[in-house]
Coordinates of C-alpha atoms in Angstrom, one line a residue:
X27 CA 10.3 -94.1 -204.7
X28 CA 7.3 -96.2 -203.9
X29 CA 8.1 -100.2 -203.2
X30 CA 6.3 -102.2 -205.9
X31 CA 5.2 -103.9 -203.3
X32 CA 3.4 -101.3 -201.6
X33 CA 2.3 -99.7 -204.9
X34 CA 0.4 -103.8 -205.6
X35 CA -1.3 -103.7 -202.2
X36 CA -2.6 -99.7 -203.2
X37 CA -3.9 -100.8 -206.1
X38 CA -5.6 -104.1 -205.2
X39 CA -7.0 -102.0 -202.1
X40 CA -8.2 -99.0 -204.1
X41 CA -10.0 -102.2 -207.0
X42 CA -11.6 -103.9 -203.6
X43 CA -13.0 -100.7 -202.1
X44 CA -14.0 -99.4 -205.4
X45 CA -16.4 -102.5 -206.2
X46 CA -17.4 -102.1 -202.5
X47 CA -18.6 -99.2 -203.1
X48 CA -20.1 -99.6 -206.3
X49 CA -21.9 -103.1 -205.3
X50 CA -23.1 -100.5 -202.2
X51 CA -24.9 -98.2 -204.5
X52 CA -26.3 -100.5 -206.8
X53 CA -27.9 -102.2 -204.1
X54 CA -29.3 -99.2 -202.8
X55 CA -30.7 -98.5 -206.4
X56 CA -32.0 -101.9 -206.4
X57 CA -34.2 -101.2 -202.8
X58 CA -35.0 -98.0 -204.1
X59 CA -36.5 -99.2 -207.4
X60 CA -38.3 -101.8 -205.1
X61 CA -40.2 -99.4 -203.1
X62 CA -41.1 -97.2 -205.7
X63 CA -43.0 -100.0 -207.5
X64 CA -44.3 -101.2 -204.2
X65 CA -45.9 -97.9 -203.9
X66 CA -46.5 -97.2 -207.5
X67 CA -48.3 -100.3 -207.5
X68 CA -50.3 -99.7 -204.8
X69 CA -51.5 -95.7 -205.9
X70 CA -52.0 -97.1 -209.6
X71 CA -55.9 -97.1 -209.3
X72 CA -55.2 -93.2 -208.4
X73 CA -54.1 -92.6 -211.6
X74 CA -57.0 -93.0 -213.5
X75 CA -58.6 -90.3 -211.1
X76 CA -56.2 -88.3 -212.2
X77 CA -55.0 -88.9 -216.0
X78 CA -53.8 -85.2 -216.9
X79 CA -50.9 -85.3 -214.1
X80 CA -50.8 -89.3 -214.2
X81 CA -49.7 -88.6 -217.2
X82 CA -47.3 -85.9 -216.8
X83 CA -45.5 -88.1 -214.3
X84 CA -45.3 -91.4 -217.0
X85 CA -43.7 -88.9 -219.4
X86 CA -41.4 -87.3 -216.8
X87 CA -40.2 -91.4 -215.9
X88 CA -39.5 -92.5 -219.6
X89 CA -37.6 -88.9 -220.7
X90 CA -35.0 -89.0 -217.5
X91 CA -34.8 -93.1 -217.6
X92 CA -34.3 -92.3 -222.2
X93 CA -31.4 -90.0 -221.0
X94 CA -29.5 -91.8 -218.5
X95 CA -29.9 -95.2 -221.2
X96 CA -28.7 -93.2 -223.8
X97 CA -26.1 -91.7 -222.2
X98 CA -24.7 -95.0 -221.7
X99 CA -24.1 -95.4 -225.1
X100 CA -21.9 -92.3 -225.8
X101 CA -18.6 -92.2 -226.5
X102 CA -16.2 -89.2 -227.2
X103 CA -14.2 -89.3 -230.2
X104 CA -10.5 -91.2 -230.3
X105 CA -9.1 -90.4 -233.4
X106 CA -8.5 -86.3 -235.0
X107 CA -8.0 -84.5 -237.6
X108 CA -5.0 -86.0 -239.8
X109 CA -3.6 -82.7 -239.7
X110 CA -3.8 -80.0 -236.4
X111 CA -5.6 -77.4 -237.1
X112 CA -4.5 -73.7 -236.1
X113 CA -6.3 -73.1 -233.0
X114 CA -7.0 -69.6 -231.4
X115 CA -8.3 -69.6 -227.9
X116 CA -10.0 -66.3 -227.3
X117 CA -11.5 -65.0 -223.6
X118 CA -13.7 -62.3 -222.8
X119 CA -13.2 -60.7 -219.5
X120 CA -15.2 -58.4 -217.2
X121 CA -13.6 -57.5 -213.9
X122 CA -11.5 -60.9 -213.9
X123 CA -8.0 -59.4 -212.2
X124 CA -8.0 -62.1 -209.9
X125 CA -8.1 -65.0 -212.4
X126 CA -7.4 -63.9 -215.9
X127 CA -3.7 -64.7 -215.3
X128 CA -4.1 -67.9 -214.5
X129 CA -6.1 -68.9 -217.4
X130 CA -3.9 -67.4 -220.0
X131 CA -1.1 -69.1 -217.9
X132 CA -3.2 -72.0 -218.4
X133 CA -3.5 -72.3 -222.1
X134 CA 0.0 -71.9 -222.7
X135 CA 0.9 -74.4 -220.9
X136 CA -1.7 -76.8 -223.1
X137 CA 0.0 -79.1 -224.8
X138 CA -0.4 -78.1 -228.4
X139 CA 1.8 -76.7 -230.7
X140 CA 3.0 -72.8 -229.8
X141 CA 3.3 -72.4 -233.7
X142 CA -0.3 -73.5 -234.3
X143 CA -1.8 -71.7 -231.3
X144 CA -2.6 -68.5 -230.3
X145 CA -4.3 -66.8 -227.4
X146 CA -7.2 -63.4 -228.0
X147 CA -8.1 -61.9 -224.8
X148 CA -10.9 -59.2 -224.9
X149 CA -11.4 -56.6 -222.2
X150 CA -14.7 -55.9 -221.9
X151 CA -14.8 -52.4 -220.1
X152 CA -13.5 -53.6 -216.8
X153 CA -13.6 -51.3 -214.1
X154 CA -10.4 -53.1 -212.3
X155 CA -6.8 -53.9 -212.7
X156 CA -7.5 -57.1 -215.9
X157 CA -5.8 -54.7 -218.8
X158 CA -3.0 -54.1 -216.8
X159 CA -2.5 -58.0 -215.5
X160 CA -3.3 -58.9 -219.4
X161 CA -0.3 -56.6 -220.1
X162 CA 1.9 -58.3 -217.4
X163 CA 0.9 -61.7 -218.6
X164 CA 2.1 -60.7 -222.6
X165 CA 5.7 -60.4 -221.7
X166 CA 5.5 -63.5 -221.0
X167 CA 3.6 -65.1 -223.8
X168 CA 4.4 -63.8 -227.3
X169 CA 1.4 -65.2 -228.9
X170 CA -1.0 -63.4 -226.9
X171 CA -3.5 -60.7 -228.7
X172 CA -5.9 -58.4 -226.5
X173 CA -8.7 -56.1 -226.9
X174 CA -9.8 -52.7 -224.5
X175 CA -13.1 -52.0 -225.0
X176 CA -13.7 -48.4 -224.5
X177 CA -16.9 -49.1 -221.7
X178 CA -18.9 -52.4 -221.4
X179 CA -20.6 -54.0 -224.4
X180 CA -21.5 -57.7 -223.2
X181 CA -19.9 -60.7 -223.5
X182 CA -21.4 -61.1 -227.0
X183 CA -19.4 -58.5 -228.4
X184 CA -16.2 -59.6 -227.2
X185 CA -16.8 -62.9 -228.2
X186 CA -17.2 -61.3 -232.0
X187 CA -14.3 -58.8 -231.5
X188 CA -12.3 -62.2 -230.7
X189 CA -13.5 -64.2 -233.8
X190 CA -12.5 -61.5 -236.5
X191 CA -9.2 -60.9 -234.7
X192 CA -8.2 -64.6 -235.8
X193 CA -8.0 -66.5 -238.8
X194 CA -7.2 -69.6 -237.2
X195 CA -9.2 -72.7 -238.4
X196 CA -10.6 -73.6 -234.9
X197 CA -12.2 -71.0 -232.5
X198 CA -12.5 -71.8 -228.7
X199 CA -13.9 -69.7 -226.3
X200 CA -13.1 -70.2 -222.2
X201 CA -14.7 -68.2 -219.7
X202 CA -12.2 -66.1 -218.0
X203 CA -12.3 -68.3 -214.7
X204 CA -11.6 -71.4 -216.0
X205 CA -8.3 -73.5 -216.3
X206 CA -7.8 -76.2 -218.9
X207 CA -7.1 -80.0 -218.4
X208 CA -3.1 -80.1 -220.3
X209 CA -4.4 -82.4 -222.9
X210 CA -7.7 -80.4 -223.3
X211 CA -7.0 -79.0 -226.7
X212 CA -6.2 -82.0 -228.6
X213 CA -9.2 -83.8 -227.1
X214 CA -11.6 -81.0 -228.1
X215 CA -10.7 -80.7 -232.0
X216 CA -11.0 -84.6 -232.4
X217 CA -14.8 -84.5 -233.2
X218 CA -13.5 -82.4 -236.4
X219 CA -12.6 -85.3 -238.4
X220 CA -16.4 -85.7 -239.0
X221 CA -17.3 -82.0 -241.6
X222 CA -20.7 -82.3 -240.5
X223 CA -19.6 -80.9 -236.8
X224 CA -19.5 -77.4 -236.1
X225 CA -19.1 -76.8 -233.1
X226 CA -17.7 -79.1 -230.3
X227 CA -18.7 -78.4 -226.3
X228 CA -16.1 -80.3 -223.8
X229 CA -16.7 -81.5 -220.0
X230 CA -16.3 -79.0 -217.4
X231 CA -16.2 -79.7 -213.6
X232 CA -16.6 -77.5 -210.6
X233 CA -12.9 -75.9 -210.1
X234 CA -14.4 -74.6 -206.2
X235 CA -16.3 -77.2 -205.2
X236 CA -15.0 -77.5 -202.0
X237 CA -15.3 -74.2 -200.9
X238 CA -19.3 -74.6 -199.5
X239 CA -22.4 -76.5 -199.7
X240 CA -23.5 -74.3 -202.3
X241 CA -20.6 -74.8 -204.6
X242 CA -20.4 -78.9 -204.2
X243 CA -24.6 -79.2 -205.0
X244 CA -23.3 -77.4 -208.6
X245 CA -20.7 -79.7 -209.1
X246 CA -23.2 -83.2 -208.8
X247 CA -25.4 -80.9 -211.0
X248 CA -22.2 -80.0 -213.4
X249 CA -21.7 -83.6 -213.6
X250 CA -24.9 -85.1 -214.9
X251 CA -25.7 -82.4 -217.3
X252 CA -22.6 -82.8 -219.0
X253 CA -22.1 -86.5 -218.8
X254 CA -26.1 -87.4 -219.1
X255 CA -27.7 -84.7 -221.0
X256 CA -24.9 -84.3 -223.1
X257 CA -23.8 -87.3 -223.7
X258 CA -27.6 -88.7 -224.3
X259 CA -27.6 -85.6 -227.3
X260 CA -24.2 -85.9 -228.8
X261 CA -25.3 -89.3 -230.2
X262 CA -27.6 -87.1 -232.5
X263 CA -25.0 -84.7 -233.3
X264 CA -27.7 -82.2 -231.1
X265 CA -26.3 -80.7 -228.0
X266 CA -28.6 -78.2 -227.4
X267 CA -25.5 -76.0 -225.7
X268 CA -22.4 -75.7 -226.5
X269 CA -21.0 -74.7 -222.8
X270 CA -19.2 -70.9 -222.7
X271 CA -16.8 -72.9 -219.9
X272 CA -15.4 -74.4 -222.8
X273 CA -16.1 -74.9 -226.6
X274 CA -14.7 -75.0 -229.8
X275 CA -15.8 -74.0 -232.9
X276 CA -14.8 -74.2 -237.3
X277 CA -14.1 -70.5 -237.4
X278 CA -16.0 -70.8 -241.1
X279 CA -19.3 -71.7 -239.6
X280 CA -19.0 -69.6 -237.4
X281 CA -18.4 -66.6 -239.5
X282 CA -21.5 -67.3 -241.9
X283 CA -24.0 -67.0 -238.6
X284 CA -21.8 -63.8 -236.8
X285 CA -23.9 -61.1 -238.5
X286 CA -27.6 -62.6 -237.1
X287 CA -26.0 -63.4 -233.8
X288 CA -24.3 -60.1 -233.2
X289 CA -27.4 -58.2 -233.7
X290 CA -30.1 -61.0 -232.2
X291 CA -33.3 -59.2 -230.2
X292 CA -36.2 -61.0 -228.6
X293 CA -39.1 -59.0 -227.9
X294 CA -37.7 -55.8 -229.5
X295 CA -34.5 -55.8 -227.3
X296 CA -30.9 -56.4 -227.6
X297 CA -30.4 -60.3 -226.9
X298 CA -27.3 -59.6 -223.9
X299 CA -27.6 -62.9 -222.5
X300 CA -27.5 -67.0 -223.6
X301 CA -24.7 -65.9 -226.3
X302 CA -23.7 -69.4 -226.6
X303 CA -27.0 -71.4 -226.2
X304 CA -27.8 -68.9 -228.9
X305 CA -24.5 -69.8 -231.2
X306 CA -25.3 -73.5 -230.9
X307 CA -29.2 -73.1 -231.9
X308 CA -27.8 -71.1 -235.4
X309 CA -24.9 -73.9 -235.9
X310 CA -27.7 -76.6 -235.4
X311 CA -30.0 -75.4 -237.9
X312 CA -27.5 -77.1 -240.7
X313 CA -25.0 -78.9 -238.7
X314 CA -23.8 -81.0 -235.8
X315 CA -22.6 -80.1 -232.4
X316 CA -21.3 -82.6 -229.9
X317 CA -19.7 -83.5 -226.6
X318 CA -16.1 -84.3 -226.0
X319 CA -15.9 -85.8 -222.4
X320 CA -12.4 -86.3 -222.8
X321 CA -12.2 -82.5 -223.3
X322 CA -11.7 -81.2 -219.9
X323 CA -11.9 -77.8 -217.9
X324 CA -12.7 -76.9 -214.4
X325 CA -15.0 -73.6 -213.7
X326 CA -15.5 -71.5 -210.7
X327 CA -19.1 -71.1 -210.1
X328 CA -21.1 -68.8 -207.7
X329 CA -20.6 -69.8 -204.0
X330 CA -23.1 -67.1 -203.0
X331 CA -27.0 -68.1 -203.0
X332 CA -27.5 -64.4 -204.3
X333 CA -25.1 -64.7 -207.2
X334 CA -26.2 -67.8 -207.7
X335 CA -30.1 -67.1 -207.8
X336 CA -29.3 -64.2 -210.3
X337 CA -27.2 -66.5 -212.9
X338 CA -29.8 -69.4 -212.9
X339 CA -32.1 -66.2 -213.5
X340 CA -30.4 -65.4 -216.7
X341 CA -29.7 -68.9 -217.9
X342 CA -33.8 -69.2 -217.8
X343 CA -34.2 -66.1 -219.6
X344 CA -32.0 -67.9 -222.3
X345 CA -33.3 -70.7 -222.2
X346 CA -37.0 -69.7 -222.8
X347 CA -35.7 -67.7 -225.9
X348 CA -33.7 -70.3 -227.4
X349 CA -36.2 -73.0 -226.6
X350 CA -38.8 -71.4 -228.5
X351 CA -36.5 -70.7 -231.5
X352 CA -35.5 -74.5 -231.5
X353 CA -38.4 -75.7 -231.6
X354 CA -39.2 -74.0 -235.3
X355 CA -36.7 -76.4 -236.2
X356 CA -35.9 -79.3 -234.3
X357 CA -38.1 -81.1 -235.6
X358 CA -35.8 -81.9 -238.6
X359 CA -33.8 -84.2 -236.7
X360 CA -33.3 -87.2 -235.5
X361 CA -36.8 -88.4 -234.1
X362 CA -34.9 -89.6 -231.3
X363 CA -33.3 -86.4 -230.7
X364 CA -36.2 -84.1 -231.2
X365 CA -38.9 -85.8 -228.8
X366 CA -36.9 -85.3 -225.5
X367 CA -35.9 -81.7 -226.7
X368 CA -39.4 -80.7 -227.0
X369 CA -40.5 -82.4 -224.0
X370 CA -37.6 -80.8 -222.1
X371 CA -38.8 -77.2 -223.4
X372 CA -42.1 -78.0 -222.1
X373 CA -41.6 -80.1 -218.8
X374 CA -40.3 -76.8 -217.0
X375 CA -43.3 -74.6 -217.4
X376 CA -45.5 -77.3 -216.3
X377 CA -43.6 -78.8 -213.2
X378 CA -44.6 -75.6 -211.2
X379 CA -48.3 -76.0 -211.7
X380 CA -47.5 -79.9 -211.1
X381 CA -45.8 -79.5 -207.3
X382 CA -48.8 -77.0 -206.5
X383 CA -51.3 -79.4 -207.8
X384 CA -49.9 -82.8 -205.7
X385 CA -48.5 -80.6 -203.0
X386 CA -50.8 -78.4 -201.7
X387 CA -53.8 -78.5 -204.1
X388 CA -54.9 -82.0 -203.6
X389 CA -54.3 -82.1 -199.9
X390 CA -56.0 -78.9 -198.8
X391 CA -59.1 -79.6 -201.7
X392 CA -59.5 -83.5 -201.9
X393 CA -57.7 -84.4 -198.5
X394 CA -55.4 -86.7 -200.7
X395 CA -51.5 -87.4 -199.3
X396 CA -48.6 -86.0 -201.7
X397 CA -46.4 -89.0 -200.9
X398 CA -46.7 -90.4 -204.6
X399 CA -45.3 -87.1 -206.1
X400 CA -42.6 -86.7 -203.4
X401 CA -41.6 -90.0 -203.7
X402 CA -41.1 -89.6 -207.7
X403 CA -39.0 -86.7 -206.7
X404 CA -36.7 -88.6 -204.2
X405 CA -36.3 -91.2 -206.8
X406 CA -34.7 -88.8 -209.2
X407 CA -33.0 -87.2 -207.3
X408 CA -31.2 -90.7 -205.8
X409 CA -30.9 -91.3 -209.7
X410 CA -28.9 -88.6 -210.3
X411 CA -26.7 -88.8 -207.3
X412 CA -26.3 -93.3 -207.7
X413 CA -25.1 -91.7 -211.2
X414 CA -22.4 -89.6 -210.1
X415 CA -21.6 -91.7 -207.0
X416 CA -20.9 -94.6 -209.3
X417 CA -19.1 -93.2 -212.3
X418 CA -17.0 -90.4 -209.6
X419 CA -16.5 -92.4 -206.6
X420 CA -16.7 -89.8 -204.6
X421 CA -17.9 -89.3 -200.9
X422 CA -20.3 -86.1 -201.0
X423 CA -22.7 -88.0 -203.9
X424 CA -25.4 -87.2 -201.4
X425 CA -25.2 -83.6 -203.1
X426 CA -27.5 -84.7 -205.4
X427 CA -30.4 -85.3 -203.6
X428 CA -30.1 -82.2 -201.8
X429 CA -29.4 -80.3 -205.2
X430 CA -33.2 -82.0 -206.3
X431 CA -34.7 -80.4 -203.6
X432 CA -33.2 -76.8 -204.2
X433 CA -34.3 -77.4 -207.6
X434 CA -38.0 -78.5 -206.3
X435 CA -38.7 -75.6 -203.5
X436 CA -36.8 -72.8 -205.2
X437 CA -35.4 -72.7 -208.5
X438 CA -38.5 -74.2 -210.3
X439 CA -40.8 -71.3 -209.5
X440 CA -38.2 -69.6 -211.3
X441 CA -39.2 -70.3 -214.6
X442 CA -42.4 -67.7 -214.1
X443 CA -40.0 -65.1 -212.8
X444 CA -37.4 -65.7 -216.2
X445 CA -41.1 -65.2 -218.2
X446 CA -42.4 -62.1 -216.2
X447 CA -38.9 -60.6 -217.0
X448 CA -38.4 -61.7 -220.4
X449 CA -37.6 -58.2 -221.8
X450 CA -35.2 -57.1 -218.6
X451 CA -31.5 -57.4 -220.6
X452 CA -29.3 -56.7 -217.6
X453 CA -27.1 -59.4 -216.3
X454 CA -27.6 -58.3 -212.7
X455 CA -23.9 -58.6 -212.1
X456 CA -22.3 -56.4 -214.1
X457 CA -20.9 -52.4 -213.7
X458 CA -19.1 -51.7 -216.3
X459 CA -16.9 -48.7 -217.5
X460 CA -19.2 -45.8 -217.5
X461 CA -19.6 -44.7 -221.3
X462 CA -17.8 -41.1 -221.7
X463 CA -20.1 -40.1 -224.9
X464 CA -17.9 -40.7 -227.3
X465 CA -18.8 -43.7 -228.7
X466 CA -18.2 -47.3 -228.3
X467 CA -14.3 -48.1 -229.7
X468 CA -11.3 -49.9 -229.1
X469 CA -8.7 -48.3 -226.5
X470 CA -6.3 -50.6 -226.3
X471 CA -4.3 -53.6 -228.2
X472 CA -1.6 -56.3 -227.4
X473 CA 0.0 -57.3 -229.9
X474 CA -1.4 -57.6 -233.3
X475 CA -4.8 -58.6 -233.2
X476 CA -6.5 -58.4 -237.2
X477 CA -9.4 -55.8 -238.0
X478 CA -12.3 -57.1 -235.5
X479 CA -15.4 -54.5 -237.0
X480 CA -15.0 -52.0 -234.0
X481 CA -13.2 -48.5 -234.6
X482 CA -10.2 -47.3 -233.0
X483 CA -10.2 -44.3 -230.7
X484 CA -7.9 -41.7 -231.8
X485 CA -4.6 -42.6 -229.8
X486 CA -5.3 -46.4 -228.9
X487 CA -2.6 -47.8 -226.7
X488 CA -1.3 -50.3 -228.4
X489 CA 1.1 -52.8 -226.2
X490 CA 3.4 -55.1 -228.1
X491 CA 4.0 -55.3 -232.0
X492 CA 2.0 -53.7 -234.4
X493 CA 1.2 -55.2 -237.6
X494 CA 1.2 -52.2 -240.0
X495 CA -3.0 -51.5 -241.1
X496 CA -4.0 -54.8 -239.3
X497 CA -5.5 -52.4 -236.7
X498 CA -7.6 -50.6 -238.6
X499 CA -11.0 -50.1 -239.0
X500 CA -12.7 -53.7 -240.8
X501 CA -14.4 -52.8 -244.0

């Protein structure tokens, strides 16, 4: 046992190096801001040479400086529900052997009532060994339910398969790789109290951060869109996203939008991607969704520039479809809230046309320096990483600058791409169960999941107990 002696001196130490550290960054911020006015100051006659992008660059300024102010002012929800809710956690899985069991080992282990909990895994075609390590894992855990599609159908599916296998009161979904904080549950369900909230997104971290460059620029970037963009939006009752790492959801509203979302297309194809950017812009259109930073998961993201350039692909397919379905509506809310949205939707088709402009148009045409725009960009990118040094503590907050210039020589340009390939549905990561022509059905069942509006094939293998016509076909 640690002297308390010892454990005094380990505290006051960790206080002294903590405000050392902090005082360190803030006056870093402080020389920062200095130079950027000294040099703003000096190019402000510039401006008026050039008002369109002057412009673009002022509005840029006041919409990250309105979302790191407002963030400030969040904070989550302390006080629940007077009663617990039931709660059913359901996952979709494709190809997951290597981490489903961990997750469902996971959410047992939450601390929440067994009797008000239950677990609904759904099997979306895999091609590997997650059925059978879903099977292992239900001998362990009585109150877990699971779904074999027959081939792949998308993530969309099985996140409907998994809402009409439950009637709990609360829905939350968790991406297969991703491991809960113990107290996770009973922080997410807290925004409930308020019947105006629908759906509730909580705080995810990187869970492989440490494993390479790569992976510790996504956590920085994990960081501030959750505790910034988030946070700054959940004042409003507007979080554009509820995150698929980890949400939550009243299983009523969810159940009055499932028939549009199930069968969403955008120009004349299936919608395969974005299903929960998609769920949150429906939910929005008469309710509230928030941010519950106490609400906590970890997420394995790709550590692989290729997997990694073909998710941020399909996120900005998403997001292009979403955006322009919010903004038929948006407008409806909060003044506050609606402004930055729209200007968000908008600042990424521009920025590309803006970094050619200052970069290499001005230079090679007018003979002008790009040092005004690049040193914009190194300012937000030391604002974003001063945020997460100062709120994390932590050593590698350098990851944020470098993450702003990923985002500035690679992943801006590809907006255009996400546009030229709108109508391209694939996820570019999945092989799924080859279809055998018979038709897309349910093989397989753990336990006794309720009717979930896809038919049985005719001998299903059905693991666990089996609650009489539960399994049948949904009217």
């Amino acid at each position: 046992m640690e002297h308390p002696i010892t454990h005094a001196l380990t505290r006051i130490t960790d206080f002294f190096f903590g405000l050392a550290w902090r005082s360190l960054l803030g006056g870093y911020f402080l020389l920062l801001a200095g130079i950027v006015w000294f040099i703003k100051s000096s190019y402000l006659p510039a401006l008026w040479l050039d008002p369109l992008f002057g412009l673009y660059s002022l509005c840029v300024t006041v919409y990250l400086v309105s979302r790191f102010s407002l963030s400030l002012l969040y904070h989550p929800a302390r006080r629940g529900p007077d009663e617990l809710p039931t709660v059913a956690v359901v996952i979709p899985a494709m190809n997951e052997q290597a981490a489903i069991e961990t997750t469902l080992a996971s959410i047992f282990a939450l601390d929440y009532p067994q009797h008000l909990l239950s677990v609904f895994a759904v099997d979306d075609g895999s091609t590997d060994a997650t059925w059978e390590r879903m099977a292992f894992a239900a001998r362990r855990f009585p109150n877990l339910h699971a779904i074999r599609f027959s081939h792949n159908r998308g993530k969309r599916a099985a996140m409907a398969a998994g809402i009409r296998a439950t009637n709990a009161q609360v829905v939350c979904f968790v991406d297969s790789d991703s491991t809960l904080e113990p107290d996770a549950l009973r922080e997410i369900i807290k925004p409930f109290r308020d019947r105006r909230v629908a759906a509730v997104t909580g705080h995810a971290d990187v869970q492989n951060r440490a494993y390479n460059v790569l992976t510790l620029l996504q956590q920085v970037r994990y960081f501030v869109a959750f505790r910034v963009i988030k946070g700054s939006e959940s004042i409003f009752g507007a979080v554009t996203c509820a995150s698929g790492c980890f949400s939550a959801y009243r299983r009523d509203r969810l159940l009055e939008v499932l028939p549009a979302w199930e069968t969403q297309s955008f120009l004349g194809r299936e919608a395969t991607f974005g299903d929960d950017r998609a769920l949150t812009n429906m939910l929005l259109k008469r309710s509230r969704v928030v941010y519950q930073s106490t609400a906590r998961c970890a997420t394995n993201v790709p550590h692989k520039f290729k997997g990694f350039l073909v998710q941020q692909t399909r996120w900005k397919k998403s997001w292009l479809r979403e955006s322009l379905i919010a903004s038929t509506f948006f407008w409806r809310k909060n003044p506050i809230a609606s402004i930055p949205t729209y200007a968000s939707n908008v600042f990424p088709i521009v920025a590309p046309v803006v970094i050619f402009h200052a970069c290499i148009w001005n230079p090679l045409a007018h003979g002008s320096d790009p040092w005004m725009y690049l040193v914009g960009l190194y300012a937000m990118a030391v604002l974003y990483s001063l945020y997460y040094g100062f709120t994390r503590r932590k050593p590698y907050w350098w990851a944020g600058i470098a993450f702003v210039l990923l985002y500035a020589t690679v992943l801006i340009w590809q907006t255009y791409w996400a546009i030229a390939t709108a109508r391209k549905t694939a996820w570019g990561t999945r092989s799924g169960r080859a279809d055998d022509g018979l038709g897309f059905r349910i093989i397989g069942t753990i336990g006794s999941p309720q009717p979930s509006g896809i038919p049985l094939c005719v001998e299903v293998e059905r693991i666990g107990a089996v609650a009489g016509s539960e399994l049948g076909v949904a009217a």
